Short mmCIF file of C-alpha atoms in Angstrom, two decimals:
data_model
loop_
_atom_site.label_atom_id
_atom_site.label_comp_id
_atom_site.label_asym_id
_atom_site.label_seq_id
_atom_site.Cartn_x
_atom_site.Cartn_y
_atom_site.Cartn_z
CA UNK A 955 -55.86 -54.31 122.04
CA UNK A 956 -57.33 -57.55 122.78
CA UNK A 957 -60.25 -58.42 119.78
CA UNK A 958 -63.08 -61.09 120.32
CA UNK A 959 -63.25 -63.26 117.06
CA UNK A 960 -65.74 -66.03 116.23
CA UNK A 961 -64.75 -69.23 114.71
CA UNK A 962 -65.66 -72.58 113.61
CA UNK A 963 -64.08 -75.44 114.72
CA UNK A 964 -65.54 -78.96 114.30
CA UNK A 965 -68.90 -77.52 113.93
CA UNK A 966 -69.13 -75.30 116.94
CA UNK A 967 -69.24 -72.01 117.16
CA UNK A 968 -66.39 -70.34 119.66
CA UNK A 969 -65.49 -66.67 120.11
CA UNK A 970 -61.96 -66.12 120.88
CA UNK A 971 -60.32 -63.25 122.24
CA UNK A 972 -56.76 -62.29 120.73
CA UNK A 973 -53.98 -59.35 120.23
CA UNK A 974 -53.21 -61.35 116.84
CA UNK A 975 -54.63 -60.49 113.61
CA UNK A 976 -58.10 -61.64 112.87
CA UNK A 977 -56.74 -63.36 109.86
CA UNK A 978 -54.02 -65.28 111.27
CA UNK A 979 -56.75 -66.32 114.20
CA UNK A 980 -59.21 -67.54 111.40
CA UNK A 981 -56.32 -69.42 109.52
CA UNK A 982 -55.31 -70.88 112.99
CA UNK A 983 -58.93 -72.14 113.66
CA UNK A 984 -59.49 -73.59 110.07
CA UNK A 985 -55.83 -75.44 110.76
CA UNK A 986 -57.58 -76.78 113.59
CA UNK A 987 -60.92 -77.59 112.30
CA UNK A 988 -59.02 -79.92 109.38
CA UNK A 989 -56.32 -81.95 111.71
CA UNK A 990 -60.19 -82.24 113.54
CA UNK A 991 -62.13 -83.65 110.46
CA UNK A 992 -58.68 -85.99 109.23
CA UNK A 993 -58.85 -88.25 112.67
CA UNK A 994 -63.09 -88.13 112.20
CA UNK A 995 -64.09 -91.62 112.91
CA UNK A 996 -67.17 -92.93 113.85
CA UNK A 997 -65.50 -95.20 116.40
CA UNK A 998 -63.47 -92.98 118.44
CA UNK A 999 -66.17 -90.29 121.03
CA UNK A 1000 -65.70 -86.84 120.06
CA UNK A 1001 -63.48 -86.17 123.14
CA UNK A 1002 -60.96 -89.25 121.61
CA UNK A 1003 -60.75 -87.50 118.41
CA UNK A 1004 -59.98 -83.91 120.20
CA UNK A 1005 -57.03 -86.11 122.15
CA UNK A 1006 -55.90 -87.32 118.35
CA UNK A 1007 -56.20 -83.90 116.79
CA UNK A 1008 -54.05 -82.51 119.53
CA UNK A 1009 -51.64 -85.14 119.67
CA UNK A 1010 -51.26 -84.51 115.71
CA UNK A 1011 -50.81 -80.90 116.02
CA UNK A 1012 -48.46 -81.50 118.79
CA UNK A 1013 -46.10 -83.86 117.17
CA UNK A 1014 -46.60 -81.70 113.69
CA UNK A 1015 -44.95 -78.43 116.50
CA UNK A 1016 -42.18 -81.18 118.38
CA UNK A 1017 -40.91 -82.06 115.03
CA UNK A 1018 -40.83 -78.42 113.91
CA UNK A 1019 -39.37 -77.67 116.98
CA UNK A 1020 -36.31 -80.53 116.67
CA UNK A 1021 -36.03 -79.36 113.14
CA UNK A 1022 -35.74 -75.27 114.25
CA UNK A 1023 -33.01 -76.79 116.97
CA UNK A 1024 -31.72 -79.05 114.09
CA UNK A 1025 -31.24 -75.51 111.92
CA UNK A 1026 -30.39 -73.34 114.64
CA UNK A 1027 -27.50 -75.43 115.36
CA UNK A 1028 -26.47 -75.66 111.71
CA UNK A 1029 -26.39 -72.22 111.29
CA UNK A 1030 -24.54 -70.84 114.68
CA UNK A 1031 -20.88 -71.43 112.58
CA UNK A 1032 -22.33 -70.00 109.37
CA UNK A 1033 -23.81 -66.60 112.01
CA UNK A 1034 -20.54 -66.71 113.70
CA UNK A 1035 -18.16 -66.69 110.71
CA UNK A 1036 -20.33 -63.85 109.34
CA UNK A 1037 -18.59 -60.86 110.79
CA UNK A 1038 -15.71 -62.05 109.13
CA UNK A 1039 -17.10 -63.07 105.61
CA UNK A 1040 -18.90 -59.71 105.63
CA UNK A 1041 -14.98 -58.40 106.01
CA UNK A 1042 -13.90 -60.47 103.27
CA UNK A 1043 -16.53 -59.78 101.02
CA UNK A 1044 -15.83 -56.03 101.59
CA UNK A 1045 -12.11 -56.37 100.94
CA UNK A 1046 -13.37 -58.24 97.84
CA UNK A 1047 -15.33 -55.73 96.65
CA UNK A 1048 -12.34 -53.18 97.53
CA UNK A 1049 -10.41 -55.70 95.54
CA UNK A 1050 -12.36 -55.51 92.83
CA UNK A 1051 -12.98 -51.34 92.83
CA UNK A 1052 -9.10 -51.19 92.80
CA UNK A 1053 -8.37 -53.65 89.59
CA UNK A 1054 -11.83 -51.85 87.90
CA UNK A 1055 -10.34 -48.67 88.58
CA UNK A 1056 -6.71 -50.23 87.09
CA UNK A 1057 -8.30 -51.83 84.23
CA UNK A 1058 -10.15 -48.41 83.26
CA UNK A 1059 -7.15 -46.66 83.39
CA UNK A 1060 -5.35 -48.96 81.14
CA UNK A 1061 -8.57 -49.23 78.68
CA UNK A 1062 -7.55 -45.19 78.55
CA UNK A 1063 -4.28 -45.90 78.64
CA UNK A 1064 -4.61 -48.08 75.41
CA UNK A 1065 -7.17 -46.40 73.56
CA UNK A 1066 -5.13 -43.22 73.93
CA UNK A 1067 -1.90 -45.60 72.65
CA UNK A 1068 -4.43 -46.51 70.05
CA UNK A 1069 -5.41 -42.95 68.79
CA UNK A 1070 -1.71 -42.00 68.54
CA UNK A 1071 -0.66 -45.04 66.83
CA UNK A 1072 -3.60 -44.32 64.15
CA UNK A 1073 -2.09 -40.72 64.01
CA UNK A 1074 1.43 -41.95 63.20
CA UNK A 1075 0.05 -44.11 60.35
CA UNK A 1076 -1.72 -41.48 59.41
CA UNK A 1077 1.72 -39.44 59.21
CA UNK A 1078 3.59 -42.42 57.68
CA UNK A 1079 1.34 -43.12 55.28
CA UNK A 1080 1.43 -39.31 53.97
CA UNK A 1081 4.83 -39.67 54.16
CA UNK A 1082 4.96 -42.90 52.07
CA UNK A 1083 2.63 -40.86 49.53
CA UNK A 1084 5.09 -37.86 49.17
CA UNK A 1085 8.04 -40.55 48.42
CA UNK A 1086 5.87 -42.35 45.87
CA UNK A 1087 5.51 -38.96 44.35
CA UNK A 1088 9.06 -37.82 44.73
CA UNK A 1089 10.53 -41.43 43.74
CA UNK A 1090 8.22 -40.66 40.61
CA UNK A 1091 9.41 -37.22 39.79
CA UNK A 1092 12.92 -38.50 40.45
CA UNK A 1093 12.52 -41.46 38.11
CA UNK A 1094 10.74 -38.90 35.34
CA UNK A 1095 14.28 -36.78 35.96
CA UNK A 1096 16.34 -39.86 35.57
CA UNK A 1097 14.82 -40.84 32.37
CA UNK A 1098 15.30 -37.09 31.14
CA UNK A 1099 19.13 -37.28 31.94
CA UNK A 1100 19.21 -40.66 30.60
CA UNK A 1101 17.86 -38.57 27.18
CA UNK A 1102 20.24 -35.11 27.99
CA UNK A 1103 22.92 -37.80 27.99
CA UNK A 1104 21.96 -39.29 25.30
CA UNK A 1105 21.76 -36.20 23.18
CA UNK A 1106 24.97 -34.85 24.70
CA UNK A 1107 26.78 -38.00 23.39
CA UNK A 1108 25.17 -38.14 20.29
CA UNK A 1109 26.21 -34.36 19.47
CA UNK A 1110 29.57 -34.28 20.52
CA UNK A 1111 29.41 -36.93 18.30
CA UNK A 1112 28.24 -35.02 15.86
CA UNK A 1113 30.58 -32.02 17.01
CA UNK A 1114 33.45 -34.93 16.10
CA UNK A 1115 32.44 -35.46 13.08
CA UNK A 1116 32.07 -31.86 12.41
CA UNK A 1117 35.36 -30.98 14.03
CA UNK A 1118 37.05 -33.54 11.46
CA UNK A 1119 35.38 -32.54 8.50
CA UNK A 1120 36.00 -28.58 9.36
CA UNK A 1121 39.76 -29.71 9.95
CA UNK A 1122 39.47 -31.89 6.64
CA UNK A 1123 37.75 -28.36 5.05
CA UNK A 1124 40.81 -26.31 6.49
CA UNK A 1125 43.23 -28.76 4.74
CA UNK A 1126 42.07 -28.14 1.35
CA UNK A 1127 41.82 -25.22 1.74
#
């Protein structure tokens, strides 16, 4: 709906009907009202400096207008070749879901390795324990048979000597 909107432009009131917001009108006005006061000169009659403001504003909207074409036209191959970077970005982000999804599984995959390899150390390292402690008992049992040796040498030693002087006894006898 059509709104009726007074502005100042050049230091006359207008009232300007519009569909577009109030604010946008006001900021469109003021716009105006400064390219106005920047070609203010005595010398030029008020009509002159209405032809300069709108020649400014004009040229200000043809070179906007060469530099939308200007952009437009650099970014038709960039709009066209979208479809088909959208599809490549996709398949890289499938790409990407797939060696996440492989990586995870081999982060499991290895800490799992991991926990089982800490198990088996665990195991070995028991194991190395109970052959400390048996290579210890065994080397406390060598020592002892080293000793029953000893003493078994040393008395049938003695049991010799005895046997000799029992046979020596026998003779005189």
């Amino acid at each position: 709906m059509a709104e009726k909107i007074k502005v100042n432009i050049a230091g006359m009131d207008y009232t300007l009907t519009s569909e577009l917001d109030k604010t946008q009108i006001q900021q469109i006005a003021a716009y105006v009202d400064k390219k106005i006061k920047e070609v203010d000169n005595d010398k030029l009659t008020r009509e002159n400096q209405l032809l300069l403001a709108a020649l400014n504003i004009t040229d200000e909207m043809y070179n906007l207008l060469i530099k939308h074409k200007k952009l437009k036209d650099e970014a038709k191959e960039p709009i066209e070749k979208y479809p088909r970077l959208r599809d490549d970005y996709q398949s890289l982000i499938m790409d990407y879901e797939k060696v996440k999804a492989d990586f995870e599984k081999s982060k499991d995959d290895f800490m799992e390795s991991m926990k089982k390899i800490d198990d088996l150390n665990s195991v070995i390292n028991k194991i190395k324990q109970e052959i400390e402690n048996k290579d210890k008992i065994i080397k406390s049992k060598d020592n002892n048979l080293k000793k029953l040796r000893e003493n078994l040498q040393k008395l049938q030693d003695d049991n010799l000597d005895l046997n000799k002087k029992v046979k020596e006894l026998e003779k005189d006898l």
